[in-house]
């Protein structure tokens, strides 16, 4: 019974709804864009949200496995742990063994695949292409042979998945198309979420370096990576200001206000990039930036 409680506790960690905020932001904007362009088919909102939730949990579970094998999760020092980084620690904290992680990841990925196939078969076959692209990037974010986050490509994968792919998939299910204007709408959000990932890589710098996880913060160093975060935040704000050129209502420019918490995040991280408690304040500001962007953008679309 104790083992089962531990397994369920670990499952809760990889499925915890608060770790799905990035995908929720993309889903919100994608559905808001679809609602702006026509009536929603509410019966398809739930299956899409559930499918993304399954994929998110599956990615977390398989990521735990590969980060354990590389040793990066075990190498995170207690003083460098934060609510937003260091993994879910289900193996490090003994809630799962490696076999548990394999079974959980396999089960969650299988469920996500079934959900994606069902939506594709019953609603629009073109959903399958986006699902394969997003699922592939999510799985190979950690997994060999690509190991994107170990080779400096993880941030780009996150920008693509949490921007155009997730929100674009929601729009496609609702409207039966995925035009360029929708990809443009979602691109700034993807940049902000990639920036949030960059902020989350600061506390893990030493552990990632020791385990060969060569993300952009490791490759650039923490001091220079502050500039990377600021650049992503500024690019997202500029992108929001340009959205009316793609046919979106002028009110979408209000999403550029998210640059303000982005500046705060940059200042917190620049002040002490090696001090995890101060970096956590920057992580919170980076989280606020992409959530505020998604909320303002969605409101502008819904009330235009």
PDB file of C-alpha atoms in Angstrom:
ATOM      1  CA  UNK A   1       0.000   0.000   0.000  1.00  0.00           C
ATOM      2  CA  UNK A   2       2.893   2.337   0.798  1.00  0.00           C
ATOM      3  CA  UNK A   3       4.422   1.710  -2.625  1.00  0.00           C
ATOM      4  CA  UNK A   4       1.098   2.478  -4.287  1.00  0.00           C
ATOM      5  CA  UNK A   5       0.755   5.736  -2.360  1.00  0.00           C
ATOM      6  CA  UNK A   6       4.272   6.708  -3.408  1.00  0.00           C
ATOM      7  CA  UNK A   7       3.518   5.907  -7.034  1.00  0.00           C
ATOM      8  CA  UNK A   8       0.329   7.975  -6.961  1.00  0.00           C
ATOM      9  CA  UNK A   9       2.168  10.828  -5.257  1.00  0.00           C
ATOM     10  CA  UNK A  10       4.730  10.741  -8.059  1.00  0.00           C
ATOM     11  CA  UNK A  11       1.978  10.618 -10.660  1.00  0.00           C
ATOM     12  CA  UNK A  12       0.416  13.702  -9.105  1.00  0.00           C
ATOM     13  CA  UNK A  13       3.723  15.544  -9.408  1.00  0.00           C
ATOM     14  CA  UNK A  14       4.028  14.905 -13.138  1.00  0.00           C
ATOM     15  CA  UNK A  15       0.307  15.649 -13.673  1.00  0.00           C
ATOM     16  CA  UNK A  16       0.065  18.623 -11.283  1.00  0.00           C
ATOM     17  CA  UNK A  17      -2.111  21.208 -13.096  1.00  0.00           C
ATOM     18  CA  UNK A  18       0.187  24.078 -12.130  1.00  0.00           C
ATOM     19  CA  UNK A  19       2.921  22.667 -14.381  1.00  0.00           C
ATOM     20  CA  UNK A  20       0.568  22.982 -17.364  1.00  0.00           C
ATOM     21  CA  UNK A  21       0.284  26.778 -17.200  1.00  0.00           C
ATOM     22  CA  UNK A  22       2.355  27.213 -20.358  1.00  0.00           C
ATOM     23  CA  UNK A  23       0.169  24.908 -22.430  1.00  0.00           C
ATOM     24  CA  UNK A  24      -2.949  26.443 -20.844  1.00  0.00           C
ATOM     25  CA  UNK A  25      -1.804  29.864 -22.058  1.00  0.00           C
ATOM     26  CA  UNK A  26      -1.451  28.589 -25.619  1.00  0.00           C
ATOM     27  CA  UNK A  27      -4.830  26.883 -25.475  1.00  0.00           C
ATOM     28  CA  UNK A  28      -6.454  30.051 -24.139  1.00  0.00           C
ATOM     29  CA  UNK A  29      -5.095  32.222 -26.943  1.00  0.00           C
ATOM     30  CA  UNK A  30      -5.840  29.621 -29.614  1.00  0.00           C
ATOM     31  CA  UNK A  31      -9.446  29.252 -28.520  1.00  0.00           C
ATOM     32  CA  UNK A  32      -9.846  33.025 -28.103  1.00  0.00           C
ATOM     33  CA  UNK A  33      -8.637  33.514 -31.675  1.00  0.00           C
ATOM     34  CA  UNK A  34     -11.083  30.877 -32.882  1.00  0.00           C
ATOM     35  CA  UNK A  35     -13.914  32.562 -30.963  1.00  0.00           C
ATOM     36  CA  UNK A  36     -12.961  35.906 -32.497  1.00  0.00           C
ATOM     37  CA  UNK A  37     -13.293  34.396 -35.975  1.00  0.00           C
ATOM     38  CA  UNK A  38     -16.538  32.491 -35.394  1.00  0.00           C
ATOM     39  CA  UNK A  39     -18.597  30.465 -32.910  1.00  0.00           C
ATOM     40  CA  UNK A  40     -16.810  27.815 -30.862  1.00  0.00           C
ATOM     41  CA  UNK A  41     -17.680  24.133 -31.039  1.00  0.00           C
ATOM     42  CA  UNK A  42     -17.655  23.704 -27.282  1.00  0.00           C
ATOM     43  CA  UNK A  43     -17.793  19.937 -27.474  1.00  0.00           C
ATOM     44  CA  UNK A  44     -14.265  19.896 -28.883  1.00  0.00           C
ATOM     45  CA  UNK A  45     -12.699  22.183 -26.294  1.00  0.00           C
ATOM     46  CA  UNK A  46     -12.592  19.485 -23.604  1.00  0.00           C
ATOM     47  CA  UNK A  47     -10.959  16.754 -25.729  1.00  0.00           C
ATOM     48  CA  UNK A  48      -8.278  19.158 -26.966  1.00  0.00           C
ATOM     49  CA  UNK A  49      -7.495  20.399 -23.448  1.00  0.00           C
ATOM     50  CA  UNK A  50      -7.421  16.826 -22.124  1.00  0.00           C
ATOM     51  CA  UNK A  51      -5.137  15.663 -24.928  1.00  0.00           C
ATOM     52  CA  UNK A  52      -2.655  18.466 -24.284  1.00  0.00           C
ATOM     53  CA  UNK A  53      -2.786  17.727 -20.546  1.00  0.00           C
ATOM     54  CA  UNK A  54      -1.925  14.076 -21.229  1.00  0.00           C
ATOM     55  CA  UNK A  55       0.956  15.043 -23.507  1.00  0.00           C
ATOM     56  CA  UNK A  56       2.268  17.482 -20.902  1.00  0.00           C
ATOM     57  CA  UNK A  57       2.183  14.839 -18.171  1.00  0.00           C
ATOM     58  CA  UNK A  58       3.766  12.269 -20.501  1.00  0.00           C
ATOM     59  CA  UNK A  59       6.576  14.676 -21.366  1.00  0.00           C
ATOM     60  CA  UNK A  60       7.200  15.283 -17.673  1.00  0.00           C
ATOM     61  CA  UNK A  61       7.297  11.552 -16.894  1.00  0.00           C
ATOM     62  CA  UNK A  62       9.676  10.628 -19.707  1.00  0.00           C
ATOM     63  CA  UNK A  63      11.777  13.685 -18.926  1.00  0.00           C
ATOM     64  CA  UNK A  64      12.211  12.485 -15.350  1.00  0.00           C
ATOM     65  CA  UNK A  65      13.557   9.204 -16.691  1.00  0.00           C
ATOM     66  CA  UNK A  66      16.137  10.698 -19.046  1.00  0.00           C
ATOM     67  CA  UNK A  67      17.257  13.424 -16.638  1.00  0.00           C
ATOM     68  CA  UNK A  68      17.745  10.722 -14.002  1.00  0.00           C
ATOM     69  CA  UNK A  69      19.852   8.653 -16.376  1.00  0.00           C
ATOM     70  CA  UNK A  70      22.049  11.655 -17.193  1.00  0.00           C
ATOM     71  CA  UNK A  71      22.473  12.482 -13.498  1.00  0.00           C
ATOM     72  CA  UNK A  72      21.348  16.109 -13.732  1.00  0.00           C
ATOM     73  CA  UNK A  73      18.405  15.763 -11.345  1.00  0.00           C
ATOM     74  CA  UNK A  74      20.562  14.126  -8.671  1.00  0.00           C
ATOM     75  CA  UNK A  75      23.167  16.879  -9.048  1.00  0.00           C
ATOM     76  CA  UNK A  76      20.841  19.769  -8.133  1.00  0.00           C
ATOM     77  CA  UNK A  77      22.083  21.089  -4.780  1.00  0.00           C
ATOM     78  CA  UNK A  78      19.479  21.728  -2.061  1.00  0.00           C
ATOM     79  CA  UNK A  79      20.206  25.451  -2.119  1.00  0.00           C
ATOM     80  CA  UNK A  80      19.539  25.561  -5.876  1.00  0.00           C
ATOM     81  CA  UNK A  81      16.084  23.994  -5.764  1.00  0.00           C
ATOM     82  CA  UNK A  82      13.192  26.222  -6.722  1.00  0.00           C
ATOM     83  CA  UNK A  83       9.457  25.759  -7.328  1.00  0.00           C
ATOM     84  CA  UNK A  84      10.049  26.118 -11.075  1.00  0.00           C
ATOM     85  CA  UNK A  85      13.209  24.143 -11.795  1.00  0.00           C
ATOM     86  CA  UNK A  86      15.089  20.984 -10.857  1.00  0.00           C
ATOM     87  CA  UNK A  87      12.528  18.620 -12.386  1.00  0.00           C
ATOM     88  CA  UNK A  88       9.635  16.916 -10.621  1.00  0.00           C
ATOM     89  CA  UNK A  89      12.098  14.866  -8.501  1.00  0.00           C
ATOM     90  CA  UNK A  90       9.918  11.754  -8.410  1.00  0.00           C
ATOM     91  CA  UNK A  91      12.987   9.514  -8.772  1.00  0.00           C
ATOM     92  CA  UNK A  92      15.310  11.663  -6.675  1.00  0.00           C
ATOM     93  CA  UNK A  93      12.822  11.709  -3.780  1.00  0.00           C
ATOM     94  CA  UNK A  94      12.199   7.959  -4.032  1.00  0.00           C
ATOM     95  CA  UNK A  95       8.539   8.154  -5.022  1.00  0.00           C
ATOM     96  CA  UNK A  96       9.284   6.104  -8.147  1.00  0.00           C
ATOM     97  CA  UNK A  97      11.979   3.725  -9.199  1.00  0.00           C
ATOM     98  CA  UNK A  98      13.154   3.591 -12.795  1.00  0.00           C
ATOM     99  CA  UNK A  99      10.624   0.902 -13.703  1.00  0.00           C
ATOM    100  CA  UNK A 100       7.783   3.044 -12.327  1.00  0.00           C
ATOM    101  CA  UNK A 101       8.947   5.935 -14.503  1.00  0.00           C
ATOM    102  CA  UNK A 102       9.051   3.740 -17.610  1.00  0.00           C
ATOM    103  CA  UNK A 103       5.523   2.427 -17.047  1.00  0.00           C
ATOM    104  CA  UNK A 104       4.088   5.838 -16.170  1.00  0.00           C
ATOM    105  CA  UNK A 105       5.669   7.505 -19.191  1.00  0.00           C
ATOM    106  CA  UNK A 106       4.548   4.706 -21.514  1.00  0.00           C
ATOM    107  CA  UNK A 107       0.990   4.810 -20.201  1.00  0.00           C
ATOM    108  CA  UNK A 108       0.688   8.582 -20.415  1.00  0.00           C
ATOM    109  CA  UNK A 109       2.190   8.734 -23.905  1.00  0.00           C
ATOM    110  CA  UNK A 110      -0.118   5.946 -25.073  1.00  0.00           C
ATOM    111  CA  UNK A 111      -3.140   7.825 -23.713  1.00  0.00           C
ATOM    112  CA  UNK A 112      -1.998  11.054 -25.379  1.00  0.00           C
ATOM    113  CA  UNK A 113      -1.534   9.270 -28.720  1.00  0.00           C
ATOM    114  CA  UNK A 114      -4.997   7.695 -28.519  1.00  0.00           C
ATOM    115  CA  UNK A 115      -6.539  11.089 -27.752  1.00  0.00           C
ATOM    116  CA  UNK A 116      -4.716  12.736 -30.647  1.00  0.00           C
ATOM    117  CA  UNK A 117      -5.705   9.984 -33.073  1.00  0.00           C
ATOM    118  CA  UNK A 118      -9.334  10.206 -31.970  1.00  0.00           C
ATOM    119  CA  UNK A 119      -9.487  13.977 -32.504  1.00  0.00           C
ATOM    120  CA  UNK A 120      -7.782  13.592 -35.867  1.00  0.00           C
ATOM    121  CA  UNK A 121     -10.131  10.826 -37.001  1.00  0.00           C
ATOM    122  CA  UNK A 122     -13.345  12.376 -35.733  1.00  0.00           C
ATOM    123  CA  UNK A 123     -12.727  16.077 -36.337  1.00  0.00           C
ATOM    124  CA  UNK A 124      -9.942  16.961 -38.782  1.00  0.00           C
ATOM    125  CA  UNK A 125      -7.193  14.724 -40.138  1.00  0.00           C
ATOM    126  CA  UNK A 126      -4.788  17.651 -40.373  1.00  0.00           C
ATOM    127  CA  UNK A 127      -4.630  17.718 -36.577  1.00  0.00           C
ATOM    128  CA  UNK A 128      -2.440  14.621 -36.815  1.00  0.00           C
ATOM    129  CA  UNK A 129       0.426  16.552 -38.406  1.00  0.00           C
ATOM    130  CA  UNK A 130       0.470  19.140 -35.610  1.00  0.00           C
ATOM    131  CA  UNK A 131       0.114  16.416 -32.974  1.00  0.00           C
ATOM    132  CA  UNK A 132       3.049  14.481 -34.416  1.00  0.00           C
ATOM    133  CA  UNK A 133       5.192  17.610 -34.583  1.00  0.00           C
ATOM    134  CA  UNK A 134       4.351  18.699 -31.044  1.00  0.00           C
ATOM    135  CA  UNK A 135       4.559  15.211 -29.580  1.00  0.00           C
ATOM    136  CA  UNK A 136       7.868  14.557 -31.294  1.00  0.00           C
ATOM    137  CA  UNK A 137       9.392  17.773 -29.998  1.00  0.00           C
ATOM    138  CA  UNK A 138       8.065  17.045 -26.499  1.00  0.00           C
ATOM    139  CA  UNK A 139       9.395  13.472 -26.374  1.00  0.00           C
ATOM    140  CA  UNK A 140      12.749  14.183 -27.991  1.00  0.00           C
ATOM    141  CA  UNK A 141      13.190  17.273 -25.833  1.00  0.00           C
ATOM    142  CA  UNK A 142      14.876  14.854 -23.415  1.00  0.00           C
ATOM    143  CA  UNK A 143      15.044  11.546 -25.273  1.00  0.00           C
ATOM    144  CA  UNK A 144      17.766  10.279 -27.604  1.00  0.00           C
ATOM    145  CA  UNK A 145      18.765  10.414 -30.349  1.00  0.00           C
ATOM    146  CA  UNK A 146      17.965  14.136 -30.523  1.00  0.00           C
ATOM    147  CA  UNK A 147      18.007  15.166 -26.815  1.00  0.00           C
ATOM    148  CA  UNK A 148      17.095  18.711 -27.816  1.00  0.00           C
ATOM    149  CA  UNK A 149      17.486  20.278 -24.381  1.00  0.00           C
ATOM    150  CA  UNK A 150      20.948  18.709 -24.051  1.00  0.00           C
ATOM    151  CA  UNK A 151      22.138  20.230 -27.329  1.00  0.00           C
ATOM    152  CA  UNK A 152      20.997  23.836 -27.180  1.00  0.00           C
ATOM    153  CA  UNK A 153      17.740  23.338 -29.084  1.00  0.00           C
ATOM    154  CA  UNK A 154      15.333  22.994 -26.167  1.00  0.00           C
ATOM    155  CA  UNK A 155      14.411  26.663 -26.000  1.00  0.00           C
ATOM    156  CA  UNK A 156      13.524  26.770 -29.705  1.00  0.00           C
ATOM    157  CA  UNK A 157      11.431  23.609 -29.327  1.00  0.00           C
ATOM    158  CA  UNK A 158       9.542  25.176 -26.420  1.00  0.00           C
ATOM    159  CA  UNK A 159       8.903  28.404 -28.347  1.00  0.00           C
ATOM    160  CA  UNK A 160       7.472  26.413 -31.249  1.00  0.00           C
ATOM    161  CA  UNK A 161       5.388  23.996 -29.173  1.00  0.00           C
ATOM    162  CA  UNK A 162       3.899  26.393 -26.645  1.00  0.00           C
ATOM    163  CA  UNK A 163       3.325  29.106 -29.224  1.00  0.00           C
ATOM    164  CA  UNK A 164       2.138  28.117 -32.702  1.00  0.00           C
ATOM    165  CA  UNK A 165       1.650  24.358 -32.278  1.00  0.00           C
ATOM    166  CA  UNK A 166      -0.573  24.123 -29.189  1.00  0.00           C
ATOM    167  CA  UNK A 167      -2.624  27.241 -29.872  1.00  0.00           C
ATOM    168  CA  UNK A 168      -2.650  26.547 -33.599  1.00  0.00           C
ATOM    169  CA  UNK A 169      -3.934  23.043 -32.987  1.00  0.00           C
ATOM    170  CA  UNK A 170      -6.790  24.412 -30.896  1.00  0.00           C
ATOM    171  CA  UNK A 171      -7.625  26.899 -33.661  1.00  0.00           C
ATOM    172  CA  UNK A 172      -7.477  24.183 -36.327  1.00  0.00           C
ATOM    173  CA  UNK A 173      -9.903  21.955 -34.431  1.00  0.00           C
ATOM    174  CA  UNK A 174     -12.345  24.854 -34.118  1.00  0.00           C
ATOM    175  CA  UNK A 175     -12.025  26.605 -37.481  1.00  0.00           C
ATOM    176  CA  UNK A 176     -10.736  23.872 -39.800  1.00  0.00           C
ATOM    177  CA  UNK A 177      -7.680  25.851 -40.882  1.00  0.00           C
ATOM    178  CA  UNK A 178      -4.363  27.130 -39.546  1.00  0.00           C
ATOM    179  CA  UNK A 179      -3.519  30.358 -41.412  1.00  0.00           C
ATOM    180  CA  UNK A 180      -0.288  32.309 -41.122  1.00  0.00           C
ATOM    181  CA  UNK A 181      -2.024  35.076 -39.169  1.00  0.00           C
ATOM    182  CA  UNK A 182      -2.725  32.593 -36.349  1.00  0.00           C
ATOM    183  CA  UNK A 183       0.906  31.454 -36.245  1.00  0.00           C
ATOM    184  CA  UNK A 184       1.936  35.117 -36.059  1.00  0.00           C
ATOM    185  CA  UNK A 185      -0.541  35.711 -33.228  1.00  0.00           C
ATOM    186  CA  UNK A 186       0.915  32.861 -31.185  1.00  0.00           C
ATOM    187  CA  UNK A 187       4.615  33.437 -31.891  1.00  0.00           C
ATOM    188  CA  UNK A 188       5.166  36.171 -29.240  1.00  0.00           C
ATOM    189  CA  UNK A 189       3.636  33.925 -26.583  1.00  0.00           C
ATOM    190  CA  UNK A 190       6.048  31.169 -27.587  1.00  0.00           C
ATOM    191  CA  UNK A 191       8.961  33.567 -27.146  1.00  0.00           C
ATOM    192  CA  UNK A 192       7.826  34.512 -23.635  1.00  0.00           C
ATOM    193  CA  UNK A 193       7.420  30.878 -22.617  1.00  0.00           C
ATOM    194  CA  UNK A 194      10.881  30.111 -23.995  1.00  0.00           C
ATOM    195  CA  UNK A 195      12.077  33.019 -21.864  1.00  0.00           C
ATOM    196  CA  UNK A 196      10.438  31.462 -18.818  1.00  0.00           C
ATOM    197  CA  UNK A 197      12.383  28.280 -19.579  1.00  0.00           C
ATOM    198  CA  UNK A 198      15.596  30.309 -19.741  1.00  0.00           C
ATOM    199  CA  UNK A 199      14.830  31.781 -16.305  1.00  0.00           C
ATOM    200  CA  UNK A 200      14.193  28.290 -14.963  1.00  0.00           C
ATOM    201  CA  UNK A 201      17.573  27.083 -16.198  1.00  0.00           C
ATOM    202  CA  UNK A 202      19.506  29.502 -13.975  1.00  0.00           C
ATOM    203  CA  UNK A 203      19.256  27.529 -10.693  1.00  0.00           C
ATOM    204  CA  UNK A 204      20.099  24.271 -12.508  1.00  0.00           C
ATOM    205  CA  UNK A 205      23.238  25.699 -14.124  1.00  0.00           C
ATOM    206  CA  UNK A 206      25.783  23.689 -12.143  1.00  0.00           C
ATOM    207  CA  UNK A 207      23.787  20.456 -12.270  1.00  0.00           C
ATOM    208  CA  UNK A 208      23.111  20.799 -15.985  1.00  0.00           C
ATOM    209  CA  UNK A 209      26.764  21.554 -16.695  1.00  0.00           C
ATOM    210  CA  UNK A 210      27.915  18.477 -14.797  1.00  0.00           C
ATOM    211  CA  UNK A 211      25.412  16.228 -16.597  1.00  0.00           C
ATOM    212  CA  UNK A 212      26.158  17.446 -20.106  1.00  0.00           C
ATOM    213  CA  UNK A 213      22.847  19.284 -20.454  1.00  0.00           C
ATOM    214  CA  UNK A 214      24.072  22.049 -22.729  1.00  0.00           C
ATOM    215  CA  UNK A 215      21.059  24.336 -22.791  1.00  0.00           C
ATOM    216  CA  UNK A 216      21.485  27.972 -23.767  1.00  0.00           C
ATOM    217  CA  UNK A 217      22.141  29.137 -20.205  1.00  0.00           C
ATOM    218  CA  UNK A 218      24.954  26.603 -19.870  1.00  0.00           C
ATOM    219  CA  UNK A 219      26.336  27.482 -23.306  1.00  0.00           C
ATOM    220  CA  UNK A 220      26.160  31.246 -22.776  1.00  0.00           C
ATOM    221  CA  UNK A 221      26.755  31.501 -19.048  1.00  0.00           C
ATOM    222  CA  UNK A 222      24.257  32.990 -16.636  1.00  0.00           C
ATOM    223  CA  UNK A 223      25.316  36.624 -16.992  1.00  0.00           C
ATOM    224  CA  UNK A 224      24.947  36.619 -20.786  1.00  0.00           C
ATOM    225  CA  UNK A 225      21.752  34.569 -20.582  1.00  0.00           C
ATOM    226  CA  UNK A 226      20.078  37.488 -18.787  1.00  0.00           C
ATOM    227  CA  UNK A 227      20.451  39.358 -22.066  1.00  0.00           C
ATOM    228  CA  UNK A 228      18.893  36.414 -23.888  1.00  0.00           C
ATOM    229  CA  UNK A 229      15.840  36.553 -21.638  1.00  0.00           C
ATOM    230  CA  UNK A 230      15.538  40.325 -22.086  1.00  0.00           C
ATOM    231  CA  UNK A 231      15.827  39.932 -25.859  1.00  0.00           C
ATOM    232  CA  UNK A 232      13.080  37.317 -25.969  1.00  0.00           C
ATOM    233  CA  UNK A 233      10.827  39.525 -23.846  1.00  0.00           C
ATOM    234  CA  UNK A 234      11.490  42.576 -26.016  1.00  0.00           C
ATOM    235  CA  UNK A 235      10.905  40.590 -29.216  1.00  0.00           C
ATOM    236  CA  UNK A 236       7.579  39.345 -27.850  1.00  0.00           C
ATOM    237  CA  UNK A 237       6.491  42.907 -27.049  1.00  0.00           C
ATOM    238  CA  UNK A 238       7.495  44.087 -30.515  1.00  0.00           C
ATOM    239  CA  UNK A 239       5.644  41.160 -32.045  1.00  0.00           C
ATOM    240  CA  UNK A 240       2.490  42.043 -30.121  1.00  0.00           C
ATOM    241  CA  UNK A 241       2.638  45.609 -31.419  1.00  0.00           C
ATOM    242  CA  UNK A 242       2.874  44.316 -35.000  1.00  0.00           C
ATOM    243  CA  UNK A 243      -0.080  41.923 -34.813  1.00  0.00           C
ATOM    244  CA  UNK A 244      -2.655  44.318 -36.346  1.00  0.00           C
ATOM    245  CA  UNK A 245      -0.603  44.106 -39.548  1.00  0.00           C
ATOM    246  CA  UNK A 246      -1.750  40.467 -39.747  1.00  0.00           C
ATOM    247  CA  UNK A 247      -5.408  41.446 -39.542  1.00  0.00           C
ATOM    248  CA  UNK A 248      -5.939  41.217 -35.786  1.00  0.00           C
ATOM    249  CA  UNK A 249      -7.838  43.966 -33.924  1.00  0.00           C
ATOM    250  CA  UNK A 250      -5.793  46.925 -32.620  1.00  0.00           C
ATOM    251  CA  UNK A 251      -6.517  45.952 -29.021  1.00  0.00           C
ATOM    252  CA  UNK A 252      -4.109  43.022 -29.226  1.00  0.00           C
ATOM    253  CA  UNK A 253      -1.303  45.544 -28.824  1.00  0.00           C
ATOM    254  CA  UNK A 254      -2.163  45.677 -25.106  1.00  0.00           C
ATOM    255  CA  UNK A 255      -0.357  42.337 -24.746  1.00  0.00           C
ATOM    256  CA  UNK A 256       2.898  44.287 -25.079  1.00  0.00           C
ATOM    257  CA  UNK A 257       2.315  45.416 -21.468  1.00  0.00           C
ATOM    258  CA  UNK A 258       3.744  42.017 -20.497  1.00  0.00           C
ATOM    259  CA  UNK A 259       7.151  43.542 -21.260  1.00  0.00           C
ATOM    260  CA  UNK A 260       6.949  45.270 -17.860  1.00  0.00           C
ATOM    261  CA  UNK A 261       7.223  42.084 -15.744  1.00  0.00           C
ATOM    262  CA  UNK A 262       9.759  40.907 -18.332  1.00  0.00           C
ATOM    263  CA  UNK A 263      11.957  43.874 -17.416  1.00  0.00           C
ATOM    264  CA  UNK A 264      11.504  43.061 -13.732  1.00  0.00           C
ATOM    265  CA  UNK A 265      12.554  39.469 -14.396  1.00  0.00           C
ATOM    266  CA  UNK A 266      15.671  40.659 -16.202  1.00  0.00           C
ATOM    267  CA  UNK A 267      16.606  42.995 -13.362  1.00  0.00           C
ATOM    268  CA  UNK A 268      16.147  40.335 -10.689  1.00  0.00           C
ATOM    269  CA  UNK A 269      18.248  37.806 -12.589  1.00  0.00           C
ATOM    270  CA  UNK A 270      20.928  40.330 -13.535  1.00  0.00           C
ATOM    271  CA  UNK A 271      21.308  41.484  -9.929  1.00  0.00           C
ATOM    272  CA  UNK A 272      22.448  38.071  -8.692  1.00  0.00           C
ATOM    273  CA  UNK A 273      22.368  35.375 -11.412  1.00  0.00           C
ATOM    274  CA  UNK A 274      23.991  32.815  -9.107  1.00  0.00           C
ATOM    275  CA  UNK A 275      21.717  33.485  -6.115  1.00  0.00           C
ATOM    276  CA  UNK A 276      18.762  31.108  -6.464  1.00  0.00           C
ATOM    277  CA  UNK A 277      16.406  32.883  -3.991  1.00  0.00           C
ATOM    278  CA  UNK A 278      16.765  36.113  -5.982  1.00  0.00           C
ATOM    279  CA  UNK A 279      16.487  34.275  -9.290  1.00  0.00           C
ATOM    280  CA  UNK A 280      13.186  32.781  -8.064  1.00  0.00           C
ATOM    281  CA  UNK A 281      11.778  36.312  -7.972  1.00  0.00           C
ATOM    282  CA  UNK A 282      12.834  36.625 -11.603  1.00  0.00           C
ATOM    283  CA  UNK A 283      11.159  33.312 -12.396  1.00  0.00           C
ATOM    284  CA  UNK A 284       7.909  34.551 -10.876  1.00  0.00           C
ATOM    285  CA  UNK A 285       8.118  37.726 -12.952  1.00  0.00           C
ATOM    286  CA  UNK A 286       8.822  35.683 -16.109  1.00  0.00           C
ATOM    287  CA  UNK A 287       5.814  33.494 -15.330  1.00  0.00           C
ATOM    288  CA  UNK A 288       3.702  36.610 -14.801  1.00  0.00           C
ATOM    289  CA  UNK A 289       4.875  37.984 -18.144  1.00  0.00           C
ATOM    290  CA  UNK A 290       3.614  35.133 -20.291  1.00  0.00           C
ATOM    291  CA  UNK A 291       0.385  34.695 -18.321  1.00  0.00           C
ATOM    292  CA  UNK A 292      -0.353  38.428 -18.549  1.00  0.00           C
ATOM    293  CA  UNK A 293       0.411  38.390 -22.274  1.00  0.00           C
ATOM    294  CA  UNK A 294      -1.982  35.478 -22.841  1.00  0.00           C
ATOM    295  CA  UNK A 295      -4.721  37.062 -20.719  1.00  0.00           C
ATOM    296  CA  UNK A 296      -4.526  40.492 -22.373  1.00  0.00           C
ATOM    297  CA  UNK A 297      -4.303  39.019 -25.861  1.00  0.00           C
ATOM    298  CA  UNK A 298      -7.286  36.743 -25.269  1.00  0.00           C
ATOM    299  CA  UNK A 299      -9.367  39.543 -23.770  1.00  0.00           C
ATOM    300  CA  UNK A 300      -8.607  41.781 -26.745  1.00  0.00           C
ATOM    301  CA  UNK A 301      -9.717  39.039 -29.137  1.00  0.00           C
ATOM    302  CA  UNK A 302     -12.869  38.141 -27.247  1.00  0.00           C
ATOM    303  CA  UNK A 303     -14.064  41.711 -26.732  1.00  0.00           C
ATOM    304  CA  UNK A 304     -13.082  43.171 -30.097  1.00  0.00           C
TER     305      UNK A 304
END
